[in-house]
Amino acid sequence: MATPVLVVDDLHVAVDGKEILKGVNLTVHGNEVHAVMGPNGTGKTSLAQTLMGHPRYVVTQGQITLDGQDLLAMRVDQRARAGLFLAMQYPSEISGVTTANFLRTAINARRQGNAVGLKVFRDELEEAMDLLQMDHQFANRYVNEGFSGGEKKRNELLQLLLLKPRIAILDEIDSGLDIDAVKVVAQGLKSMVGPEFGALVITHYQRILNYVRPQFVHIMVDGRIVKSGDYHLAEELDAKGYDWVRAAETISGGA
Amino acid sequence: MALSSQTLTVTPENVANHLRDQFASDPEWLLARRREAMAAYFALPVPTRERTAFNADRSGAITGFESAPVPADLPLPVPETRGGVLSMAHDRVLVTRQPAALAREGVILTDLRSACRMQPELVAPHLGSVIDAAHDKSQALNAGWWHNGGFLYVPAGVRVADPVIWLHYHLPDQPGFFPRSLIVLEEDSEVVLIDYYSEGENGSAPVSRTLAAMTVEVKLGSGARLHYGSIEQLSETTDAFVHRSALAGAHSAIFWNVGVFGAGVEISRQSTRLVEPGAENHSVSVFFGSGRQHHDIDVVSIHDAPHTVSTMVGKGVMKGRAQSVFTGITEIRRGARGSNARQREQTLMLSDDARADAIPSLLIDENDVFAAHSASAGPIDQAALFYLMARGLSEEAAVRMIVQGFLAPVIDNISIDDLRQQVWVAVERKVSE
């Protein structure tokens, strides 16, 4: 299968009539990990939610394609089945539905009638849980109900490993995690990266990037990517802070 | 066989004629009761609920309806079970199957009208003793005109292992549906009973509107245990008044598991009186409305003796323009010391036009008791819907999963295997509608 490519072209997005994204350009290929960093309220989560198709985010201009297909013409579930995955910042609780049942239903939704065998599913599930250092009992608990913040984040990664998307967006997968958990989650993500998988990691902090080692780092300010570079940009940002970017933005914006 | 139907308006004169024509085979004591109920009918109120409009058009149906004879050859489905089966379509008994082992132990499983003729000494003292016929028009109508129903008698100390199944078929060409059943459990007996109310397809053109008044009376002797399950799946052209009531003796226990899926308007009341110490009432109600259905369900637990226990759970889903009102009423009377009562109501609305009210009510007249309730009603969680769709589930599949998850903790706890499966089948049918 061809390597995936997600292209975001001049994306403008409004929420309740207010423009949040003001022309985002971004391309993510298979075998690549991109990081999007930026201060709070700058549009990172809006970008993630828009890519997945949340109805609250209205695209006013620009386009998004996955492997050449027009994502904006697709419903949320169609985007997922086309290979897009969003690890959410605040995963929902689904009462009464076990994690295992949910995962199997989601896997089968992609396989269109060719349902995964129970044994195969169980083996893959347990292997993924081991990689993420999760108790196997986890599979029998209701989806995210009563989970700690860290457990919810691991559950997002677990879904990613099992659903095997082509492009994954991870929205603050590191928030609320202790350093050991950050390492585990980063390892889980890295195990996926290859010619058939690319990732967009949205984060506030450089910490997780130490382990994920993205090839591309983008800095987002006020609804736009204002600076892109390699991994060293994240280190520079960590040392100098966001004020440095804001200052640079003002200068370049005035030029 | 040509079927003719005739319009019958409920007037005193017609009542006398109808009783004579339709119920000639009944014993005189029963006919006297029927006459008494119908005599009271005219002065009684139409049953109403605060939040359920039963409009003049619909209530008109209660004063007159047509009746047609039920043919003898009705190939309606009968479940596979090792336990007893009673299948009826209106006054017609289709199948009565009582395992020989049960008969040897003195268990009686038959239709109620046969029981009135054959075992009047067992029936007469109980029939009408749990539910007051003079409560409203629907009860009077049932008490006067009930066409038939089930009778189950379990002698002291007998435990029936396999579920007993009753099927009450409404036929689409019948504008009146008045089943009435009686369950009597003597001391320390135990039985599982599943009571189905369904549409019987017989190829006839359906009438535009049916009025149903359905009654179940239960008497539990000391230490008796009844697991009662029911699924109502009548057509939406039927307006149903349902009244189930139990009198529970010392240390007896009743487990109600009732699923309401059908009818256009259903007004139901399930009332359990715990009249002797240590009696228990455990009630689970599952209801699912779609289209323009309206379910108004009262579940009542009356603690009238010390150390009585009740738990009450109501879970409902409304979609389309359907509406529901679930009212849980726990009444703890003076002297019911040490009683323990809990109730929990939860409803889920799948559309903006659906409405589901959950109203808990505690009436407590004794200090030394424990009582708790919780109630919630809410729309489907849009964030959860997005979350599931973002994993590849279609909107339909996502809604189904949320509904299943909402109901699973209650339905999966139904201890009767057949009933649990049938409730899931009914839920699935409603979700897919």
XYZ file of C-alpha atoms in Angstrom:
688
model
C 0.000 0.000 0.000
C 1.228 3.466 -0.841
C 2.609 5.600 1.899
C -0.037 7.943 3.371
C -0.062 11.683 2.955
C -2.149 14.263 4.749
C -2.215 17.701 3.173
C -3.626 20.756 4.894
C -3.808 23.665 2.492
C -4.607 27.263 3.515
C -7.049 26.088 6.189
C -9.336 28.708 7.690
C -11.741 27.664 10.420
C -14.369 29.513 12.417
C -16.152 28.617 15.628
C -19.404 30.413 16.388
C -18.538 32.904 13.664
C -15.097 33.701 15.060
C -12.038 32.820 12.981
C -9.757 30.463 14.905
C -7.472 29.084 12.205
C -6.194 31.666 9.728
C -4.488 29.788 6.935
C -2.718 26.642 8.138
C -0.437 24.759 5.726
C 0.948 21.387 6.672
C 1.889 18.106 4.982
C 2.436 14.858 6.866
C 3.768 11.777 5.055
C 4.173 8.218 6.190
C 7.344 7.571 8.152
C 7.213 11.134 9.492
C 6.437 12.506 12.910
C 5.478 16.147 13.059
C 5.044 18.148 16.234
C 2.827 21.192 16.524
C 3.674 23.333 19.522
C 2.277 26.596 20.710
C 0.824 28.505 23.623
C -2.704 27.908 24.954
C -5.597 29.117 22.864
C -3.586 29.306 19.706
C -5.651 26.835 17.664
C -3.826 23.504 18.104
C -6.840 21.591 19.365
C -9.030 23.353 16.803
C -6.740 22.023 14.089
C -6.995 18.490 15.472
C -10.784 18.619 15.834
C -11.212 20.130 12.371
C -9.109 17.413 10.770
C -11.325 14.770 12.398
C -14.494 16.621 11.385
C -16.010 17.861 14.638
C -19.231 19.668 13.628
C -18.458 22.689 15.816
C -15.529 23.712 13.612
C -16.606 25.303 10.346
C -14.105 25.360 7.503
C -14.447 28.686 5.733
C -11.555 28.363 3.323
C -8.896 25.901 2.171
C -8.801 22.148 1.864
C -7.671 18.956 3.539
C -6.840 15.740 1.715
C -5.789 12.312 2.870
C -4.132 10.280 0.126
C -5.664 12.680 -2.345
C -9.221 12.182 -1.048
C -11.152 15.280 -0.007
C -11.558 14.884 3.761
C -13.931 17.827 4.005
C -16.477 15.938 1.931
C -16.390 13.035 4.373
C -18.267 12.439 7.619
C -16.342 11.813 10.834
C -16.683 8.034 10.593
C -15.682 8.011 6.927
C -12.512 9.919 7.762
C -11.736 7.342 10.454
C -12.295 4.473 8.066
C -10.099 6.217 5.493
C -7.256 5.915 8.002
C -7.333 9.062 10.110
C -7.128 8.798 13.883
C -7.437 11.417 16.595
C -6.188 10.650 20.092
C -8.315 13.081 22.024
C -7.316 15.461 24.755
C -10.490 14.649 26.704
C -11.686 11.156 25.751
C -15.384 10.455 26.383
C -16.682 7.907 28.850
C -18.968 5.292 27.314
C -20.905 3.776 30.172
C -21.917 0.140 29.940
C -19.607 -0.661 27.012
C -16.459 -2.612 27.772
C -13.181 -1.456 26.273
C -12.758 -4.813 24.516
C -16.239 -4.692 22.971
C -15.699 -1.121 21.857
C -12.338 -1.918 20.264
C -13.631 -4.948 18.434
C -16.625 -3.010 17.115
C -14.331 -0.211 15.953
C -11.941 -2.643 14.246
C -14.816 -4.402 12.508
C -16.274 -1.077 11.381
C -13.145 -0.674 9.249
C -13.129 -4.213 7.947
C -16.584 -3.980 6.383
C -18.095 -7.381 6.949
C -14.804 -9.239 7.264
C -14.930 -9.405 11.065
C -11.767 -10.037 13.065
C -11.623 -13.430 14.765
C -11.967 -13.417 18.528
C -8.661 -15.184 19.144
C -6.732 -12.918 16.771
C -8.314 -9.894 18.380
C -7.552 -11.071 21.916
C -3.925 -11.756 21.043
C -3.440 -8.366 19.432
C -5.210 -6.650 22.297
C -3.038 -8.295 24.921
C 0.130 -7.627 22.972
C -0.753 -3.944 22.697
C -1.667 -3.746 26.373
C 1.674 -5.298 27.281
C 3.501 -2.742 25.164
C 1.675 0.030 26.999
C 2.160 -1.687 30.366
C -1.572 -1.943 30.957
C -3.293 -4.494 33.170
C -5.264 -6.953 31.007
C -8.303 -6.357 33.231
C -8.486 -2.991 31.559
C -10.248 -4.581 28.584
C -13.228 -5.527 30.751
C -13.791 -2.065 32.167
C -16.302 0.318 30.658
C -14.647 2.688 28.168
C -12.887 5.445 30.107
C -15.396 5.243 32.958
C -13.613 5.860 36.224
C -10.256 5.888 34.436
C -7.536 8.155 35.772
C -6.183 10.817 33.419
C -3.174 8.615 32.656
C -5.322 5.549 32.012
C -7.448 7.497 29.559
C -4.351 8.560 27.621
C -3.030 5.011 27.512
C -6.432 3.881 26.303
C -6.153 6.349 23.422
C -2.784 4.855 22.493
C -4.211 1.359 22.833
C -6.894 2.243 20.294
C -4.272 3.703 17.983
C -2.192 0.521 18.130
C -5.169 -1.706 17.408
C -6.926 0.401 14.796
C -3.692 0.906 12.843
C -4.543 4.236 11.212
C -2.519 5.718 8.365
C -2.240 9.150 9.908
C -2.697 9.806 13.630
C -3.165 13.125 15.353
C -2.365 13.063 19.044
C -3.810 16.010 20.933
C -1.864 16.608 24.161
C -1.367 12.900 24.697
C 1.287 13.840 27.272
C -0.782 16.103 29.504
C -1.386 14.679 32.948
C 1.173 11.902 32.489
C 4.129 11.291 34.766
C 7.514 10.842 33.159
C 7.368 7.044 33.109
C 4.001 7.108 31.409
C 5.244 9.630 28.870
C 8.022 7.205 27.960
C 5.600 4.305 27.601
C 3.236 6.306 25.427
C 6.112 7.603 23.284
C 7.391 4.057 22.779
C 3.926 2.927 21.761
C 3.728 5.682 19.204
C 7.226 5.048 17.848
C 6.416 1.376 17.398
C 3.832 2.424 14.819
C 5.963 4.778 12.755
C 6.895 3.379 9.365
C 6.189 3.804 5.654
C 2.477 3.221 6.239
C 2.088 5.480 9.250
C 2.689 9.138 9.998
C 1.838 11.185 13.087
C 1.063 14.721 14.108
C 1.820 15.266 17.774
C 0.219 18.313 19.328
C 1.825 19.328 22.560
C 2.484 22.140 24.929
C 5.728 20.804 26.243
C 8.943 19.592 24.772
C 9.141 16.687 27.217
C 7.411 14.022 25.117
C 9.373 15.113 22.050
C 12.585 13.985 23.760
C 11.281 10.461 23.355
C 9.304 10.720 20.142
C 11.984 12.679 18.277
C 9.870 14.302 15.532
C 11.629 15.173 12.293
C 9.503 18.309 11.938
C 8.482 20.866 14.530
C 5.940 23.597 13.819
C 5.127 26.483 16.064
C 1.590 27.755 16.007
C 0.601 31.215 17.162
C -2.767 32.855 16.719
C -4.174 30.339 14.251
C -1.127 30.135 11.984
C 2.054 28.120 11.782
C 4.637 30.839 12.230
C 7.808 28.817 12.299
C 8.849 25.347 11.184
C 12.081 23.500 11.654
C 13.633 20.244 12.723
C 13.800 18.771 16.204
C 16.177 21.512 17.399
C 13.399 24.070 17.093
C 11.649 22.354 19.997
C 14.785 22.622 22.119
C 15.225 26.245 21.190
C 11.627 26.941 22.069
C 12.028 25.184 25.376
C 15.035 27.361 26.188
C 13.657 30.675 24.971
C 9.920 30.367 25.611
C 6.944 31.378 23.483
C 7.620 35.087 23.887
C 10.581 34.598 21.616
C 8.320 33.258 18.870
C 5.762 35.989 19.428
C 8.477 38.599 19.100
C 9.774 36.949 15.919
C 6.213 36.800 14.592
C 5.691 40.509 15.213
C 8.898 41.337 13.385
C 8.208 39.065 10.402
C 4.573 40.158 10.377
C 5.654 43.776 10.211
C 8.206 43.135 7.500
C -64.665 -18.414 7.945
C -66.289 -15.035 7.471
C -65.703 -12.631 10.264
C -68.293 -10.049 11.028
C -67.775 -7.287 13.458
C -70.242 -5.056 15.124
C -70.044 -1.769 16.889
C -70.850 -1.949 20.527
C -71.358 1.134 22.599
C -71.099 0.793 26.329
C -74.623 1.530 27.536
C -76.282 -0.218 30.496
C -78.500 -2.148 28.112
C -75.653 -3.228 25.849
C -73.572 -4.207 28.826
C -76.255 -6.614 30.017
C -76.563 -8.116 26.540
C -72.811 -8.374 26.031
C -72.287 -10.061 29.388
C -75.021 -12.555 28.596
C -73.768 -13.249 25.063
C -70.043 -13.382 25.631
C -69.706 -14.837 29.092
C -72.552 -17.328 29.279
C -70.156 -20.128 30.213
C -68.906 -18.306 33.307
C -70.128 -19.404 36.741
C -72.770 -17.240 38.328
C -70.446 -15.789 41.006
C -68.168 -14.496 38.275
C -71.028 -13.098 36.209
C -72.239 -11.274 39.293
C -68.812 -9.683 39.677
C -68.730 -8.723 36.028
C -72.152 -7.085 36.349
C -71.073 -5.226 39.469
C -67.937 -3.888 37.792
C -69.822 -2.701 34.731
C -72.537 -1.117 36.868
C -69.855 0.954 38.566
C -68.170 1.741 35.243
C -70.451 4.597 34.254
C -69.721 6.766 37.285
C -65.965 6.165 37.291
C -63.415 8.600 35.860
C -61.380 8.025 32.708
C -57.864 7.250 33.929
C -55.627 10.269 33.505
C -52.083 11.236 34.270
C -50.830 14.714 34.898
C -48.314 14.651 32.062
C -50.056 12.363 29.618
C -52.771 13.818 27.491
C -55.361 11.179 26.824
C -57.475 13.304 24.562
C -61.185 13.216 23.919
C -60.678 11.403 20.649
C -58.796 8.626 22.336
C -60.960 8.473 25.437
C -63.939 8.141 23.121
C -62.618 4.695 22.352
C -63.266 3.653 25.892
C -67.001 4.077 25.542
C -67.474 1.995 22.475
C -65.692 -0.562 20.328
C -66.352 -3.318 17.894
C -65.894 -6.965 18.559
C -65.363 -9.847 16.186
C -65.206 -13.571 16.858
C -61.730 -15.061 17.105
C -61.182 -17.988 14.749
C -60.106 -21.321 16.194
C -57.247 -22.039 13.811
C -54.530 -19.528 14.612
C -51.018 -20.687 13.781
C -49.250 -18.357 16.205
C -45.751 -19.096 17.481
C -45.270 -21.019 20.707
C -41.840 -20.902 22.373
C -39.649 -23.915 22.959
C -39.476 -24.439 26.683
C -39.404 -27.301 29.115
C -41.682 -25.327 31.391
C -45.386 -24.736 31.120
C -46.936 -22.700 28.312
C -50.257 -20.948 27.989
C -50.995 -19.159 24.741
C -54.138 -17.143 24.146
C -55.673 -14.837 21.583
C -58.385 -12.849 23.305
C -60.918 -15.357 24.653
C -59.459 -18.187 22.581
C -57.035 -20.532 24.316
C -54.561 -21.696 21.686
C -52.199 -23.858 23.715
C -52.126 -25.054 27.301
C -49.124 -27.171 28.131
C -48.467 -28.189 31.681
C -45.524 -30.523 32.278
C -46.749 -33.671 34.012
C -44.249 -33.263 36.822
C -45.789 -29.944 37.762
C -49.314 -31.320 37.723
C -48.236 -34.092 40.073
C -47.007 -31.502 42.548
C -50.337 -29.718 42.411
C -49.265 -26.789 40.273
C -52.173 -25.422 38.264
C -51.466 -23.713 34.976
C -54.549 -22.945 32.967
C -56.548 -20.091 31.536
C -58.320 -17.993 34.123
C -61.852 -18.598 32.914
C -61.393 -22.353 32.996
C -59.978 -21.986 36.490
C -63.056 -19.995 37.542
C -65.212 -22.920 36.445
C -62.996 -25.772 37.621
C -61.288 -24.412 40.732
C -63.604 -21.684 42.039
C -62.438 -22.323 45.610
C -58.873 -21.371 44.591
C -59.771 -18.462 42.353
C -62.785 -16.693 43.851
C -61.124 -15.554 47.104
C -58.193 -13.975 45.208
C -59.661 -12.665 41.970
C -60.219 -8.926 42.328
C -58.795 -8.889 45.855
C -55.517 -7.182 44.870
C -56.781 -4.565 42.412
C -59.874 -2.520 43.042
C -62.213 -2.625 40.040
C -63.790 0.643 41.148
C -60.561 2.601 40.635
C -61.299 3.978 37.179
C -63.000 3.130 33.891
C -60.121 1.013 32.597
C -60.120 -1.202 35.680
C -63.893 -1.519 35.671
C -63.826 -2.394 31.995
C -61.245 -5.084 32.594
C -63.023 -6.459 35.675
C -66.307 -6.593 33.782
C -65.189 -7.647 30.324
C -61.904 -9.476 30.689
C -61.962 -12.088 27.973
C -59.402 -14.448 29.453
C -55.884 -14.685 30.819
C -53.581 -16.891 32.803
C -54.016 -18.592 36.126
C -51.000 -19.969 37.941
C -51.267 -21.633 41.308
C -48.224 -23.029 43.076
C -48.869 -25.017 46.251
C -46.871 -24.578 49.453
C -43.233 -25.594 49.248
C -43.216 -26.308 45.505
C -40.407 -24.824 43.436
C -40.849 -24.745 39.699
C -37.483 -24.997 37.960
C -38.255 -24.007 34.345
C -39.895 -20.720 33.435
C -43.606 -20.755 32.784
C -44.497 -18.762 29.677
C -47.729 -16.947 28.969
C -48.433 -15.386 25.592
C -51.318 -13.003 25.112
C -51.913 -12.232 21.457
C -53.838 -9.242 20.347
C -55.320 -9.781 16.899
C -55.143 -6.791 14.583
C -58.862 -6.854 13.739
C -59.848 -6.641 17.402
C -60.592 -3.192 18.794
C -60.715 -4.392 22.396
C -58.012 -6.286 24.312
C -58.788 -7.172 27.929
C -56.530 -9.884 29.302
C -56.611 -10.571 33.016
C -54.345 -12.924 34.921
C -53.975 -14.190 38.454
C -50.922 -15.650 40.147
C -51.195 -17.290 43.551
C -48.093 -18.575 45.298
C -48.565 -20.413 48.559
C -46.012 -20.480 51.367
C -42.383 -21.028 50.429
C -43.140 -21.734 46.785
C -41.111 -20.327 43.929
C -41.700 -19.833 40.229
C -40.424 -17.927 37.196
C -43.107 -16.572 34.884
C -42.677 -14.696 31.599
C -45.766 -12.868 30.445
C -45.700 -11.698 26.811
C -48.151 -9.295 25.182
C -47.749 -9.263 21.412
C -49.512 -8.753 18.135
C -50.752 -11.959 16.548
C -50.545 -11.796 12.769
C -53.615 -13.463 11.325
C -53.818 -11.762 7.955
C -56.732 -9.583 8.956
C -56.810 -5.897 8.181
C -56.010 -3.976 11.341
C -58.622 -1.789 12.958
C -57.708 1.873 13.222
C -57.549 1.908 16.991
C -57.551 -0.632 19.794
C -58.241 -0.094 23.455
C -56.417 -2.415 25.821
C -56.978 -2.819 29.551
C -54.563 -5.393 30.924
C -54.508 -6.650 34.487
C -52.275 -8.948 36.503
C -52.917 -9.751 40.153
C -50.324 -11.489 42.334
C -50.632 -12.974 45.803
C -47.543 -14.171 47.603
C -47.758 -16.324 50.710
C -45.077 -16.259 53.402
C -41.639 -16.958 52.035
C -42.857 -17.284 48.436
C -40.712 -15.986 45.586
C -41.980 -14.867 42.205
C -39.748 -13.855 39.316
C -42.133 -12.091 36.979
C -40.953 -10.943 33.565
C -43.001 -9.250 30.900
C -42.535 -7.745 27.462
C -45.243 -5.616 25.928
C -44.971 -5.166 22.145
C -48.447 -4.125 21.055
C -48.925 -2.060 17.937
C -48.909 1.704 18.049
C -52.583 1.796 17.150
C -53.284 0.371 20.608
C -53.814 2.519 23.666
C -53.091 0.427 26.698
C -53.986 0.711 30.355
C -51.887 -1.749 32.281
C -52.317 -2.550 35.935
C -50.175 -5.050 37.758
C -50.354 -5.415 41.480
C -48.983 -7.738 44.140
C -49.710 -8.406 47.782
C -46.594 -9.762 49.447
C -46.679 -11.794 52.660
C -44.013 -12.248 55.329
C -40.484 -12.682 53.962
C -41.793 -13.225 50.469
C -40.080 -11.599 47.496
C -41.261 -10.455 44.116
C -38.858 -9.642 41.282
C -40.525 -7.623 38.539
C -38.727 -7.307 35.181
C -40.959 -5.403 32.832
C -40.157 -4.211 29.327
C -42.448 -1.725 27.605
C -41.824 -1.278 23.881
C -45.202 -1.063 22.210
C -48.582 0.728 22.270
C -49.393 4.246 21.128
C -50.179 5.525 24.591
C -49.470 3.242 27.506
C -50.555 4.233 30.974
C -49.332 1.647 33.411
C -49.298 1.154 37.122
C -47.339 -1.517 38.921
C -48.068 -1.559 42.605
C -46.638 -3.837 45.260
C -47.884 -3.831 48.824
C -45.506 -5.309 51.363
C -48.083 -6.151 53.997
C -46.115 -8.410 56.322
C -42.662 -8.159 57.903
C -39.615 -8.845 55.787
C -41.395 -8.810 52.431
C -39.318 -7.638 49.465
C -40.092 -5.966 46.171
C -37.425 -5.683 43.485
C -38.529 -3.952 40.332
C -36.794 -3.308 37.043
C -38.546 -1.411 34.264
C -37.082 -0.938 30.803
C -38.986 1.169 28.300
C -38.200 2.319 24.790
C -40.415 4.630 22.793
C -40.166 5.708 19.172
C -42.308 7.568 16.666
C -45.076 9.252 18.608
C -45.336 6.677 21.366
C -46.098 7.812 24.864
C -45.244 5.723 27.914
C -46.476 6.876 31.294
C -45.281 4.396 33.889
C -45.959 4.453 37.618
C -44.131 1.974 39.796
C -45.328 1.934 43.372
C -43.844 0.248 46.401
C -45.908 0.384 49.596
C -44.135 -0.572 52.817
C -46.873 -1.491 55.258
C -44.955 -3.720 57.664
C -41.612 -3.602 59.498
C -38.318 -4.529 57.849
C -39.687 -4.530 54.348
C -37.312 -3.908 51.452
C -37.785 -2.422 48.013
C -35.497 -1.610 45.129
C -36.795 0.059 42.027
C -34.934 0.771 38.810
C -36.401 2.468 35.763
C -34.411 2.914 32.556
C -35.856 4.295 29.387
C -34.863 5.479 25.942
C -36.991 7.799 23.825
C -36.360 8.543 20.158
C -38.222 10.355 17.401
C -41.082 12.305 18.935
C -41.713 9.779 21.687
C -42.393 10.819 25.253
C -42.180 9.080 28.573
C -42.950 9.777 32.176
C -41.541 7.382 34.742
C -42.770 7.969 38.267
C -41.350 5.902 41.068
C -43.409 6.101 44.238
C -42.071 4.691 47.475
C -44.532 4.876 50.322
C -43.397 3.906 53.781
C -46.339 3.806 56.166
C -46.328 4.355 59.906
C -45.143 1.242 61.683
C -42.942 -0.003 58.837
C -39.873 0.303 61.073
C -36.486 -0.703 59.756
C -37.643 -0.633 56.156
C -35.181 -0.054 53.365
C -36.143 1.502 50.031
C -34.109 2.642 47.073
C -35.108 3.848 43.681
C -33.189 4.966 40.635
C -34.509 6.370 37.398
C -32.520 7.216 34.275
C -33.707 8.169 30.839
C -31.935 8.903 27.599
C -33.314 11.004 24.764
C -32.012 10.310 21.269
C -33.581 13.279 19.529
C -34.428 16.884 20.243
C -38.113 16.095 19.842
C -38.130 13.223 22.318
C -38.985 13.837 25.925
C -38.401 11.703 28.983
C -39.310 12.736 32.508
C -38.164 10.802 35.530
C -39.951 11.635 38.751
C -38.992 9.979 42.010
C -41.372 10.339 44.903
C -40.830 9.292 48.515
C -43.759 9.368 50.943
C -42.442 8.471 54.357
C -44.481 8.322 57.555
C -42.034 6.442 59.776
C -38.749 7.643 61.249
C -36.688 4.520 61.588
C -36.199 3.781 57.883
C -33.656 4.108 55.088
C -34.811 5.584 51.794
C -32.833 6.886 48.837
C -33.518 7.890 45.304
C -31.775 9.268 42.252
C -33.156 10.396 38.953
C -31.666 11.759 35.771
C -32.863 12.468 32.272
C -30.638 13.681 29.501
C -29.984 13.846 25.798
C -27.451 11.615 24.090
C -23.902 12.807 24.791
C -22.725 14.507 21.592
C -19.096 14.279 22.669
C -19.447 10.519 23.092
C -21.101 10.278 19.684
C -18.181 12.159 18.097
C -15.713 9.983 19.971
C -17.248 6.753 18.656
C -17.596 8.075 15.116
C -13.963 9.188 15.222
C -13.162 5.493 15.739
C -15.006 4.576 12.543
C -18.483 3.738 13.810
C -21.312 5.116 11.682
C -23.682 7.435 13.501
C -26.235 4.639 13.646
C -23.733 2.177 15.091
C -22.506 4.789 17.573
C -26.027 5.526 18.810
C -26.667 1.787 19.083
C -23.530 1.352 21.172
C -24.443 4.220 23.507
C -27.969 2.853 23.960
C -26.685 -0.665 24.583
C -24.236 0.686 27.130
C -26.964 2.697 28.790
C -29.258 -0.300 29.162
C -26.692 -3.086 29.661
C -26.189 -2.695 33.415
C -29.923 -3.265 33.891
C -30.754 -5.788 31.165
C -27.667 -7.923 31.736
C -28.747 -8.280 35.349
C -32.065 -9.870 34.422
C -31.703 -13.339 35.875
C -34.166 -15.036 33.502
C -32.115 -16.054 30.426
C -34.990 -16.174 27.919
C -36.352 -12.861 29.065
C -32.965 -11.150 28.965
C -32.432 -12.260 25.372
C -35.911 -11.202 24.323
C -35.486 -7.786 25.928
C -32.268 -7.301 23.946
C -34.068 -8.370 20.760
C -36.806 -5.828 21.471
C -34.234 -3.098 22.180
C -32.373 -3.900 18.974
C -35.598 -3.690 16.997
C -36.394 -0.283 18.484
C -32.889 1.067 17.893
C -32.976 -0.036 14.256
C -36.467 1.323 13.603
